[in-house]
Structure formats: C-alpha cells, structure tokens
CSV table of C-alpha atoms and ligand atoms in Angstrom, one decimal:
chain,number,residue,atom,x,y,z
B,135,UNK,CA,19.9,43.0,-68.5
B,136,UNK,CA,17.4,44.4,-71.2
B,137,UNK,CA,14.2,44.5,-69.5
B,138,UNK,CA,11.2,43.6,-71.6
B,139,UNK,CA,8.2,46.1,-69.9
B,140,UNK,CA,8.1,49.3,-69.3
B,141,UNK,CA,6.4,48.5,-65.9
B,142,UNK,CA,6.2,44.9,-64.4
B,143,UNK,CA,5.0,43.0,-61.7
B,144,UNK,CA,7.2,40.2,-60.0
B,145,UNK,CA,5.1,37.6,-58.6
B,146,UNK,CA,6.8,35.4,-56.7
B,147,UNK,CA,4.6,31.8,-56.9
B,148,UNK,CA,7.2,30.1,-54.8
B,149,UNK,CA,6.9,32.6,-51.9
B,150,UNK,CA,3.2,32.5,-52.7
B,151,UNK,CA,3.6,28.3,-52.1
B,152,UNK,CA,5.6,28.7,-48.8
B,153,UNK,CA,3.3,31.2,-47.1
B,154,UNK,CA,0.2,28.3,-48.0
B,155,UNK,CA,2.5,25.9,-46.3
B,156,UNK,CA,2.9,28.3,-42.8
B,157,UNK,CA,-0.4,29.0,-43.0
B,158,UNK,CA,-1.0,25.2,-43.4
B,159,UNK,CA,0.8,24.8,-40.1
B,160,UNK,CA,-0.4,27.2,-38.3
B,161,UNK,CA,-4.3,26.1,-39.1
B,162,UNK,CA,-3.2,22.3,-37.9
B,163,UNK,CA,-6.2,20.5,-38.4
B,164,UNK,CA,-8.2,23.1,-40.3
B,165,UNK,CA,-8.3,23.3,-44.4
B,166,UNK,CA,-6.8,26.2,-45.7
B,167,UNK,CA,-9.4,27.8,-48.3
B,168,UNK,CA,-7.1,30.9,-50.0
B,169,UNK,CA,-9.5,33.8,-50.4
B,170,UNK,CA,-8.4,35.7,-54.4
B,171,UNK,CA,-10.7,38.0,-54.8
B,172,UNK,CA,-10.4,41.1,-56.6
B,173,UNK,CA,-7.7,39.4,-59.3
B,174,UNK,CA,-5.8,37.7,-55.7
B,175,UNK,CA,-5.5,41.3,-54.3
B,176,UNK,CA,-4.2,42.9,-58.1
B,177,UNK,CA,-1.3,39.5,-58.2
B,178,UNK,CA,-3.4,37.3,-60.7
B,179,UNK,CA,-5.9,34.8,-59.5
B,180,UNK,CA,-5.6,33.0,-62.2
B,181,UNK,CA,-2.1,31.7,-61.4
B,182,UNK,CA,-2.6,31.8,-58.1
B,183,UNK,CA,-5.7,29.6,-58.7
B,184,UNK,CA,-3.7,27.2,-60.6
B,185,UNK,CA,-0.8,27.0,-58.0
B,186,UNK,CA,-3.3,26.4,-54.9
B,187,UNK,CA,-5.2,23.8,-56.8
B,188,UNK,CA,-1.3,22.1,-57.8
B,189,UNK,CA,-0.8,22.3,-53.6
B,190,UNK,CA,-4.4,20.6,-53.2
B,191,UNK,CA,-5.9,23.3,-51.8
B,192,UNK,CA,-10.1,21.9,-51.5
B,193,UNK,CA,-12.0,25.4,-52.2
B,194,UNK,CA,-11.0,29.1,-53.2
B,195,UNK,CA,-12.9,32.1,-52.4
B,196,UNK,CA,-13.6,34.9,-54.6
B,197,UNK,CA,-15.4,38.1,-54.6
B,198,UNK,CA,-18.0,38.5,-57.1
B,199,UNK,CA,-19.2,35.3,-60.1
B,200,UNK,CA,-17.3,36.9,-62.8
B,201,UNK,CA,-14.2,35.7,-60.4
B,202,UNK,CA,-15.7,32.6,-60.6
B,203,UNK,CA,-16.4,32.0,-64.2
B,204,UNK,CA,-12.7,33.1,-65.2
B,205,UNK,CA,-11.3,30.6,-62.6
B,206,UNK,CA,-13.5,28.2,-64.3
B,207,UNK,CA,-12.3,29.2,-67.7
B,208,UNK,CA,-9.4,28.9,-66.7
B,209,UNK,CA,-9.2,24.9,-65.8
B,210,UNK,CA,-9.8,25.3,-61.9
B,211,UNK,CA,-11.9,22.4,-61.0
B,212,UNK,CA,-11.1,23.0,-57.1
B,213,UNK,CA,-14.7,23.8,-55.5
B,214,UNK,CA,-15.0,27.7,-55.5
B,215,UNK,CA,-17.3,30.1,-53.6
B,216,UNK,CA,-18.4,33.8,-54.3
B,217,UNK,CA,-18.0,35.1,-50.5
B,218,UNK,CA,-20.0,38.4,-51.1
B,219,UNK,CA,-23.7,38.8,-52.7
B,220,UNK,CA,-24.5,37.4,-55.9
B,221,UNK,CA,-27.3,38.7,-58.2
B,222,UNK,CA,-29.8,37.2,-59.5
B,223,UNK,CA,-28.3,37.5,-63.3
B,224,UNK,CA,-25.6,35.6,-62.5
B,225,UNK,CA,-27.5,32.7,-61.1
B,226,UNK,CA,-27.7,30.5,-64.2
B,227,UNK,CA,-24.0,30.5,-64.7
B,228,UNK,CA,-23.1,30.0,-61.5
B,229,UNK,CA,-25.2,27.2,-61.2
B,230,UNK,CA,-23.7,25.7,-64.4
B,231,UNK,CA,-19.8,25.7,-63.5
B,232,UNK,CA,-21.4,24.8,-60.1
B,233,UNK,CA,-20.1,27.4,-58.1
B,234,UNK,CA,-20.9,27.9,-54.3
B,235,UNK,CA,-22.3,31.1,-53.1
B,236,UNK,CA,-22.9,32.6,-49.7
B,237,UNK,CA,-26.6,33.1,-47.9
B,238,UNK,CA,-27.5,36.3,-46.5
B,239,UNK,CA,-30.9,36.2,-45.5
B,240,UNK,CA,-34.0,33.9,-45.3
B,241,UNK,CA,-35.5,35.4,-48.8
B,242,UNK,CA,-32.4,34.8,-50.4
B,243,UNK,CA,-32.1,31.2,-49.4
B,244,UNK,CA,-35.7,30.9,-50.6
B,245,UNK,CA,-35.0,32.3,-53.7
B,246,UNK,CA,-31.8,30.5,-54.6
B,247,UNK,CA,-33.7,27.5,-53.4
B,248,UNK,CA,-37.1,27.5,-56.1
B,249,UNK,CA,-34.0,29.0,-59.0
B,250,UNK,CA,-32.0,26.0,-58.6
B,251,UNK,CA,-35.0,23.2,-58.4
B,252,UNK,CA,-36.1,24.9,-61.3
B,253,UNK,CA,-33.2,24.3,-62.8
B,254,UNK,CA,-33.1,20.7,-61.8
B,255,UNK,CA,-29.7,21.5,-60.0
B,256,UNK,CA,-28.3,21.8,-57.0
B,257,UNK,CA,-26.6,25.2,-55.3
B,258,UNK,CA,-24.1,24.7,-52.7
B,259,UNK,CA,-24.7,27.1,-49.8
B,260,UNK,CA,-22.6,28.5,-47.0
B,261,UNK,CA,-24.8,29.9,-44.5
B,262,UNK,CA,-23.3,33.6,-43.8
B,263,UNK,CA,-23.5,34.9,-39.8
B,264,UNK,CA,-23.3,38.5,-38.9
B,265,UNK,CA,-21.4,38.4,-35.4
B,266,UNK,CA,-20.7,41.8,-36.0
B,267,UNK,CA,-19.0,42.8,-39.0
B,268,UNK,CA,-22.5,44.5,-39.9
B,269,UNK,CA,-22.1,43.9,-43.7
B,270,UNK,CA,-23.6,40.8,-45.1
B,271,UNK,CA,-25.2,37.9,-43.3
B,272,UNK,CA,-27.9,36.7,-41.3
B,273,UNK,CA,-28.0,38.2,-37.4
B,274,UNK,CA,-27.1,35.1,-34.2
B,275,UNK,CA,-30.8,35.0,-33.9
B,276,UNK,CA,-32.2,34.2,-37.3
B,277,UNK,CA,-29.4,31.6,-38.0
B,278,UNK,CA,-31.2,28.7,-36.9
B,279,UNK,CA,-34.1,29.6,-38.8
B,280,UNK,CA,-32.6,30.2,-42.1
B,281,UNK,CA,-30.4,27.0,-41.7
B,282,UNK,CA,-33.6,24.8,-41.2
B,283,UNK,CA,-35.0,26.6,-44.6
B,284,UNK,CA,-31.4,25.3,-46.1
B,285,UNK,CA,-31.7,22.2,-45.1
B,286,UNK,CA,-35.2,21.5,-46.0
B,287,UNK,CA,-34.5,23.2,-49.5
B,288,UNK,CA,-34.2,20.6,-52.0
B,289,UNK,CA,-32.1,22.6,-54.3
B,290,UNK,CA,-30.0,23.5,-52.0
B,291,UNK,CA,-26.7,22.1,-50.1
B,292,UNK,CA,-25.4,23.5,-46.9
B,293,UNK,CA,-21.9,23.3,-47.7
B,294,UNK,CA,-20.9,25.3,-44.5
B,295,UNK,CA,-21.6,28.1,-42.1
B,296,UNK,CA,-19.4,31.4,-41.8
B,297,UNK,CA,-18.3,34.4,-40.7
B,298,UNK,CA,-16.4,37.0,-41.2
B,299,UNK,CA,-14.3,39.3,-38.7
B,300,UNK,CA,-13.9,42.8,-38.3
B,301,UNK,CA,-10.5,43.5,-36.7
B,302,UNK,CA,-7.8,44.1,-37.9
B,303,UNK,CA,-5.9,43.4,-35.4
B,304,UNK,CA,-7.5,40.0,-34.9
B,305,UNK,CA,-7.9,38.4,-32.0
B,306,UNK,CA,-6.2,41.0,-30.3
B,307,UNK,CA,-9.1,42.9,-29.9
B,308,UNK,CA,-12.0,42.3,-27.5
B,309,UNK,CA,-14.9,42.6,-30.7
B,310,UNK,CA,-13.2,39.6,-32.2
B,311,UNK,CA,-13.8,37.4,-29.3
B,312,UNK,CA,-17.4,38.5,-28.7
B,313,UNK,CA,-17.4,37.7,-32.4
B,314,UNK,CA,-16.1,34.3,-31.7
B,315,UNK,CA,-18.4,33.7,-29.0
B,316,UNK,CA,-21.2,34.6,-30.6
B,317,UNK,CA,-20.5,32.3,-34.1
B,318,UNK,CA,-19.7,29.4,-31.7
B,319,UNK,CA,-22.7,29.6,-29.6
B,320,UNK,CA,-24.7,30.0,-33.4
B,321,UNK,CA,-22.9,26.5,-34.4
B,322,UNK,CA,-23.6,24.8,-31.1
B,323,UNK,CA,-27.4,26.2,-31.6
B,324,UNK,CA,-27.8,24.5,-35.5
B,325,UNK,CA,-25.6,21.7,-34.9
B,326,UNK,CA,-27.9,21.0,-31.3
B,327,UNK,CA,-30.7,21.5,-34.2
B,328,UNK,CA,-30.0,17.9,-35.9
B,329,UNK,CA,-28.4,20.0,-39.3
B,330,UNK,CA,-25.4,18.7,-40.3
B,331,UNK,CA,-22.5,21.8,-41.1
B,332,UNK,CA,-20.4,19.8,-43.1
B,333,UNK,CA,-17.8,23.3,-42.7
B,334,UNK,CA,-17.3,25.6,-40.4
B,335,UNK,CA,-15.3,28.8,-41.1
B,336,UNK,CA,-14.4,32.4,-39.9
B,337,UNK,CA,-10.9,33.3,-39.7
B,338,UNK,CA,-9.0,35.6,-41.7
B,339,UNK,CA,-5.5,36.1,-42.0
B,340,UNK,CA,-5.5,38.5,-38.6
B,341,UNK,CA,-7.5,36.0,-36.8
B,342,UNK,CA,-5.6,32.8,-38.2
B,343,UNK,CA,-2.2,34.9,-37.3
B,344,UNK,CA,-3.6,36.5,-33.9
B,345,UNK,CA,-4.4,32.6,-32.3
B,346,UNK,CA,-8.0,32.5,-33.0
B,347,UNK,CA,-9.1,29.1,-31.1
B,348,UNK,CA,-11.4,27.3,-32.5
B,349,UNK,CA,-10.4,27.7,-36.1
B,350,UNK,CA,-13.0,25.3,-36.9
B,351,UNK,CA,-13.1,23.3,-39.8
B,352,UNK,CA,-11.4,26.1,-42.4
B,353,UNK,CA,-9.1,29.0,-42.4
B,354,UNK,CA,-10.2,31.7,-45.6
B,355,UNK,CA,-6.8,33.9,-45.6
B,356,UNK,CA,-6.2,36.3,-48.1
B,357,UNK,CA,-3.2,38.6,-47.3
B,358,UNK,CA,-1.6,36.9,-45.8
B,359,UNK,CA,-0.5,34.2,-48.3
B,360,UNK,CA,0.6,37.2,-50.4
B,361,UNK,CA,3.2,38.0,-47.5
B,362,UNK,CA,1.7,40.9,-45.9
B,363,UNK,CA,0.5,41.2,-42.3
B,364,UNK,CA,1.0,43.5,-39.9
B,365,UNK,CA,4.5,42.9,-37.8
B,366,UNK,CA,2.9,42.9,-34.7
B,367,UNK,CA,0.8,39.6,-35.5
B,368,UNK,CA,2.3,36.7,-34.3
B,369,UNK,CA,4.2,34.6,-37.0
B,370,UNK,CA,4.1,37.3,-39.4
B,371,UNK,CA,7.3,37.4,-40.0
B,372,UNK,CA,7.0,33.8,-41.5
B,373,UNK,CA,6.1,35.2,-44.3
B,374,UNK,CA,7.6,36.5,-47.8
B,375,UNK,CA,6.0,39.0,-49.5
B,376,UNK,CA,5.0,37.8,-53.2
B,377,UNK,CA,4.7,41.0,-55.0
B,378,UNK,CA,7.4,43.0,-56.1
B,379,UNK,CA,6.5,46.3,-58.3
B,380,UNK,CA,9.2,47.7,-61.0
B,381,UNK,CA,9.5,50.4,-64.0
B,382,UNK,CA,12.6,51.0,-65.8
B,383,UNK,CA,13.9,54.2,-66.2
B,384,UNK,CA,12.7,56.0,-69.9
B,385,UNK,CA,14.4,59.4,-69.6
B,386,UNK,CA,17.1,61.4,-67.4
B,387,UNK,CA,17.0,65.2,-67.8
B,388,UNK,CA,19.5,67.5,-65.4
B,389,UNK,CA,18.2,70.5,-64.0
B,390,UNK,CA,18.9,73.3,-62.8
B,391,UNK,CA,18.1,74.3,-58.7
B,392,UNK,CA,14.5,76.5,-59.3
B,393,UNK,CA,13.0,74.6,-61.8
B,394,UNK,CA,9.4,73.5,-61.2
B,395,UNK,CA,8.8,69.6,-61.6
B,396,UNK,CA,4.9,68.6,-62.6
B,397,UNK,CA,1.6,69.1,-62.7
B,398,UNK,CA,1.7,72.5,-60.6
B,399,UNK,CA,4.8,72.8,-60.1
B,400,UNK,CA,4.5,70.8,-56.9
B,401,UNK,CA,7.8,70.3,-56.4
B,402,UNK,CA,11.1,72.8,-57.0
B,403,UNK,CA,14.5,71.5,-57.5
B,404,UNK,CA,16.5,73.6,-54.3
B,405,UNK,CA,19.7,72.4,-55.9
B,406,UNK,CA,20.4,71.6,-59.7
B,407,UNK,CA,19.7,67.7,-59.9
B,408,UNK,CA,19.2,64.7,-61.9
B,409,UNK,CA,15.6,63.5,-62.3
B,410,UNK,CA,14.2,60.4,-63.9
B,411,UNK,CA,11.2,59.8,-65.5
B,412,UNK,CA,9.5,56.4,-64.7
B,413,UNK,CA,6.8,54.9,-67.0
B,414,UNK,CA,4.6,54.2,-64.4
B,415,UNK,CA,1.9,56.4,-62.9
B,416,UNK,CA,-1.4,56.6,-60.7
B,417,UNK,CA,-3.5,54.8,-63.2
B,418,UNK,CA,-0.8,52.0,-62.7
B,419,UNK,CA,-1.5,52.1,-58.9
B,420,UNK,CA,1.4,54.4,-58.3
B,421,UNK,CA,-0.3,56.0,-54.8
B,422,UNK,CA,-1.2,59.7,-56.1
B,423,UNK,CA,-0.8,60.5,-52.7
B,424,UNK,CA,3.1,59.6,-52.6
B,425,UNK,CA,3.7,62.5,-54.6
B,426,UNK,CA,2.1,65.2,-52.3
B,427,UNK,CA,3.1,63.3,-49.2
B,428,UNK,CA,7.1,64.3,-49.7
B,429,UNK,CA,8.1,61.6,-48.3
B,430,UNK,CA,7.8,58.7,-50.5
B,431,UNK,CA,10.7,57.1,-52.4
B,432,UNK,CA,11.4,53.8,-54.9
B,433,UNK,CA,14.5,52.2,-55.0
B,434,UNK,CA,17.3,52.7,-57.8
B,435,UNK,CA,20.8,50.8,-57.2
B,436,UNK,CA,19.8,49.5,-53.9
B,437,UNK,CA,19.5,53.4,-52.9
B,438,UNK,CA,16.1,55.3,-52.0
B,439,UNK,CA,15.5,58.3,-54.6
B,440,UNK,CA,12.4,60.5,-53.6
B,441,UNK,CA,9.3,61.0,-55.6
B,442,UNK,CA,9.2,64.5,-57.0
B,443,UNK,CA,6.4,66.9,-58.3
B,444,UNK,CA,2.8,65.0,-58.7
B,445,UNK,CA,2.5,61.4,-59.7
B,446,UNK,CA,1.2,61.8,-63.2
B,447,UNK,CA,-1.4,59.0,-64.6
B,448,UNK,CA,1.1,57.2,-66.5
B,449,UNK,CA,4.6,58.5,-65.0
B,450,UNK,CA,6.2,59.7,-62.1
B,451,UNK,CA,9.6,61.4,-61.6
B,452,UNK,CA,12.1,60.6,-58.9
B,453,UNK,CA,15.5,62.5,-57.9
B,454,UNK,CA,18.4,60.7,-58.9
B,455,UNK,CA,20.5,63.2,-58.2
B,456,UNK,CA,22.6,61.2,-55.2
B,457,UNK,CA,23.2,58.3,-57.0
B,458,UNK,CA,26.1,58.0,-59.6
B,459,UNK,CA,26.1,55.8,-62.3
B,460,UNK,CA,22.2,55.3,-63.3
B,461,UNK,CA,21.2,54.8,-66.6
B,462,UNK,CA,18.1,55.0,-69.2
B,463,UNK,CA,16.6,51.2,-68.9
B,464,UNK,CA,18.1,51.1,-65.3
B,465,UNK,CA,15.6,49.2,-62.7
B,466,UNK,CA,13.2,50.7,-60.2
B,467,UNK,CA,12.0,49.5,-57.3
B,468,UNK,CA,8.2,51.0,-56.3
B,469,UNK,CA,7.3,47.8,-54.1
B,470,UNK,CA,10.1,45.2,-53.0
B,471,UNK,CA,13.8,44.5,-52.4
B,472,UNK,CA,16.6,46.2,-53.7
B,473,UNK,CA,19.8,45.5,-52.2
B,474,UNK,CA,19.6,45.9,-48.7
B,475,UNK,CA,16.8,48.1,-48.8
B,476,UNK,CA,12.8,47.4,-49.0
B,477,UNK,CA,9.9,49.0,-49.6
B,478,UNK,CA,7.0,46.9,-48.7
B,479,UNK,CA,3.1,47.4,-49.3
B,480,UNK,CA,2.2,48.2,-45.4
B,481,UNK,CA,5.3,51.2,-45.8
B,482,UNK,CA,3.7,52.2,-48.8
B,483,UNK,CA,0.1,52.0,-47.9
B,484,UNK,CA,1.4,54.3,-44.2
B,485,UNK,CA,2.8,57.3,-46.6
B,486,UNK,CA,-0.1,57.1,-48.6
B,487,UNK,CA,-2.5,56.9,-46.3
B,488,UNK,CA,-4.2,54.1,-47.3
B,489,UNK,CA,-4.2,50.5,-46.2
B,490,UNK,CA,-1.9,47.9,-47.9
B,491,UNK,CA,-5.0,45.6,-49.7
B,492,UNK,CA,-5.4,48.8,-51.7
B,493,UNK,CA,-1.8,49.4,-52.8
B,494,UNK,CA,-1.5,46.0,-54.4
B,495,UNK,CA,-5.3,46.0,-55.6
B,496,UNK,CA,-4.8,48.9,-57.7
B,497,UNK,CA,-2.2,47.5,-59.4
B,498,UNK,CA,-3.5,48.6,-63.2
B,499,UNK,CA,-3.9,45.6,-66.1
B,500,UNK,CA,-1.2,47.4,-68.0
B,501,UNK,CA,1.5,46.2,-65.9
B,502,UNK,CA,2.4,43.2,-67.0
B,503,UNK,CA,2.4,40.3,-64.5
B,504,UNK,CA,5.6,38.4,-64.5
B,505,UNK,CA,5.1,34.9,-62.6
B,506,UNK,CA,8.2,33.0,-60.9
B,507,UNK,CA,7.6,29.4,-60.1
B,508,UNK,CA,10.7,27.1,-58.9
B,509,UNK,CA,8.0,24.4,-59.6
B,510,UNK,CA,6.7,25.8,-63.5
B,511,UNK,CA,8.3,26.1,-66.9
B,512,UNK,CA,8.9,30.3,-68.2
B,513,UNK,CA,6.5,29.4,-71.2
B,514,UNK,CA,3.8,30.1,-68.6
B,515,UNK,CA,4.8,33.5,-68.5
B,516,UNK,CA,3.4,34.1,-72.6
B,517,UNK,CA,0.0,35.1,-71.1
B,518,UNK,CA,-0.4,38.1,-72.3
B,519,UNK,CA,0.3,39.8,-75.9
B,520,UNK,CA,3.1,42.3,-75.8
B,521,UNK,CA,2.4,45.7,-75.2
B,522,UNK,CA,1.9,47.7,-78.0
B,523,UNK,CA,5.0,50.2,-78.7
B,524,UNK,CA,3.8,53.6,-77.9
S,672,PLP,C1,-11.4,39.2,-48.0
S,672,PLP,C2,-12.0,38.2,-47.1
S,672,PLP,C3,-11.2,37.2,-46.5
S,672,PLP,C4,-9.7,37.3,-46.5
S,672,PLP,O1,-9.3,38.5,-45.7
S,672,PLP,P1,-7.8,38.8,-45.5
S,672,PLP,O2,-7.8,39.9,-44.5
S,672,PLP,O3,-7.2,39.1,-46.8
S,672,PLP,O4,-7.2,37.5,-44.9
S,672,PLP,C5,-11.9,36.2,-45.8
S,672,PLP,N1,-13.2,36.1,-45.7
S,672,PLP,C6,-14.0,37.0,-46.4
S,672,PLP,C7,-15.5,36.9,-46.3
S,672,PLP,C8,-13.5,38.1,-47.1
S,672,PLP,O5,-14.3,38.9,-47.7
C-alpha cells in the first residue's frame, strides 16, 4: 500500500473507547472525567474530546485555557476544567466559554471571585488540596477556610474539591494513603462545615488502577485511557495502547564495514550492511537518546532493526541489513505492533531514559495524526492540509 505521510501517527479511537469503558468499570459508581492535557498526551485532544463527549463523558480536564478554548472551538460543549494555574489574562475568556478552573489559594479565590462578579458571571471552582504532591493547592489546614470564602463568593461555584497524587506506583505506596487519609479527613472537615461539594476527586490512572478506595465522586485518568500503565498495576493489562508511531522508508544505501554513520560518526558499520534512512527525527519526538543508547530498535517486516549513528532532527537511520526483501516506501514501526513484535511507549521511554508521558507528548505537529474510529466516517481524517512536498 502507498502510504500518504512521510511520518504518521495511528490513533486508535476505538481502543481509546474501550479503555473509557474499563476504566468505567473499574470506577463503579464514580464519573470518569478523561484528563487531555498537553494535546491528550501528543494523540489529539481534539478527537479525543469529541469521542469522550460521543461516550457521555460529563467533564474533561486540560492543562492550561488555551486547551480549553480550542476544545471549545472545536464544538465540545461537555463541561471542561483547566487543572493547573490560570492567569489572570486568560480570565475573560475563560469566563466566556465558561470554563472551570482550579483554586489554589485563599487570594486566588478572592480574586477570581471580585473578576467574575465584575463580570456579572459566574466561575465554576474546584477547590485544589495539597495532600502532598507539593505543587499547586491549598495545605489540609487552610482548606476549610478557603472553601468558606468559595462558598460565600457570589461569583463563584464550588463545583468540586480535589487532589492530586504523587506516586507512581499508586496506592502501592504508603505516601498515597497518607495522601488519602489526609484528603478524606479535609472532605469530612468542609462537608461537617455545612458546604455542599457537589464533586469529589483525586485519583489518577495509578491510583484508579492500584484500588484506591474511596474513589469518591470522579476518577481524572489520563494515561491510562491512552493504553499505557505500568504492568505491574492491577488490570493494566485491560488495556490497548491507542498510539501507534510510523515513517516509511525514503532511502536504502549499502555500505561498506568501516564506514562512519552520523553526526560524529557515532556509529561504525563492523560489517558491510544495509541502512535505511527514516523521515522521522528528534524534532518529531524520535528519543535523541535512542541513538546513543545502542540499544534501541523500530520494527521493519515484523523484525527489530537497530537505530544507528545519532538521531538526526528530522531523520534517523536504522540497519536493515538482516532483513531481506525491504524496500523504499516500506513501513516502520517506532511505537506499536508489527507482526509479533511490539514496541510500546514504557519500552521506549526505559531505553531512553525518560518516562513514557514524555515519549508520546513529544510527538512533533508535523506528524500527521491519523484517527481510526469503528464508530466515525474516514472524511474525519481531512483535518489537516497535506504536507508540503519538500
Ligand atoms: C495529569 C493529571 C491527571 C492524569 O494523570 P495520569 O497519570 O495521566 O492518569 C490527573 N489529575 C491532574 C491534576 C493531572 O495534572
């Protein structure tokens, strides 16, 4: 099959729709509120977006407003809230696609407060709770406090009251459950208070995945429902990864044992070979440490051919050497299934020392995204113009 890009992203909205429906089970009673922040972890929030709001998904979470606002643009009416810090630029617009945001501190929710009466509008609020991530959010003992100013705010709503966990692991480590203990006992303190929490919420996907108990009222996973979790969590394996990452071959060049291959020279053939040159390099989210790491691969013809010499910005080269048959326009595999082998993100992210969130996050815009959907038409996929020819 001709293959249309040079370098592609498959994203698999059906797998995407499955892993919402274990995650549905495994929250029982709670709400499932996707987190898609940072473009839905480099897969598109956008069509994510529309795909959670198609499975009646109540609220989305994003990163930053700009998220936000291109959701909005983009015809999701499902409530949405900005998790991290907003600033106060972005207030207006925010307000105006009414658009939740998080509260960090007592000024803040003063602030946000006299902006939005100004405004003669109303900002929903989720009241934020440091139980020990140590990043954003009000400390245990200044929750009540901050919720009463909430509550007595007239331009504001307290939508609901969160936190966030630090673990990766989830529950399976002892801070989570001092982390538990400490948002539950914050609850019982502003609920005991006479203020009505219309949602509670803290888990991830490692604490939703790890047993957390409570969930409360919402679940805000984010990897998960893209298909990647640590093994060792339970019902991880549930799950189907959504993202697959591909370049076709451009160019095949034999040479000789001795010759140097790259920037440097990192990399000398010790027997004459066959390289290929893929169109697909670091600024595309190709790991620049794969290529000094020696051990990383992608898949040609179900086979694993190694990464040689230094990942370039827009290319890399891989030894084909071992593999008969391969051809200019041929398929590879940097991220996914090919045949019986796989390369997934967490593999990926372990030869590159990094962690997987940051493999499929810096994913770069020119690879076009290419969206599956058992339950969509292929016209969907004209979201982009074509690349120009260069
Ligand atoms: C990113 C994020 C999540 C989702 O985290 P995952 O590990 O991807 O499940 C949930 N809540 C907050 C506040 C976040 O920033």
């Amino acid at each position: 099959m001709r293959r249309r890009h040079r370098a592609w992203a498959r994203i698999d909205l059906t797998a995407f729709r499955e892993n919402l429906a274990v995650a549905r089970a495994l929250a029982g009673s709670a709400r499932v509120w996707p987190v898609l922040k940072a473009n839905a972890y480099g897969h598109g929030a956008r069509r994510l977006a529309l795909a959670c709001a198609d499975e009646g998904v109540e609220r989305i979470g994003v990163g930053d407003s700009g998220e936000a606002l291109e959701l909005r643009e983009a015809g999701v009416r499902v409530p949405l809230l900005v998790l991290g810090a907003v600033i106060d630029a972005e207030l207006p617009a925010l307000l105006r696609h009414d658009i939740e945001v998080g509260v960090h501190s007592e000024g803040r929710a003063r602030a946000l407060g006299a902006f939005a009466r100004k405004q003669g509008r109303l900002l929903g609020v989720h009241l934020k709770i440091d139980t020990g991530m140590t990043r954003l959010g009000v400390l245990p003992e200044a929750a009540l406090r901050v919720a009463r100013t909430i509550a007595s705010e007239p331009g504001l709503s307290l939508r609901g009251v969160m936190t966030h966990f630090a673990a990766r692991d989830g529950m399976q480590s002892g801070r989570s459950l001092e982390q538990q203990q400490s948002f539950q006992s914050t609850i019982t303190q502003i609920r005991a208070a006479g203020i009505e929490v219309p949602a509670v919420h803290g888990a991830n996907s490692a604490a939703l995945f790890s047993g957390l108990r409570p969930l409360g009222d919402a679940v805000r996973p984010g990897i998960a429902l893209l298909g990647i979790l640590p093994h060792e969590l339970t019902a991880a394996h549930t799950l189907r990864p959504v993202l697959s990452l591909h370049a076709q071959i451009v160019f095949l060049k034999d040479i000789p044992a001795g010759q140097a291959v790259g920037y440097d020279g990192q990399w000398i053939a010790s027997r004459p070979t066959r390289l290929a040159t893929l169109p697909i390099g670091y600024a595309d989210g190709v790991p620049y440490r794969l290529g000094t790491s020696g051990q990383a691969s992608v898949l040609v013809h179900g086979r694993h051919c190694p990464i040689v010499g230094a990942i370039s910005m827009d290319y890399c080269t891989i030894d084909v050497g071992h593999v008969p048959g391969i051809k200019v326009g041929d398929t590879a595999t940097i991220i996914g299934q090919d045949g019986n082998e796989c390369l997934g993100a967490q593999k990926i992210a372990d030869v590159a020392g990094t962690i997987p969130y940051e493999v499929t996050c810096s994913i770069g815009a020119r690879v076009q995204r290419v969206y599956h959907d058992t339950a969509s038409s292929p016209a969907d996929n004209r979201t982009r113009a074509p690349l120009p020819a260069y």
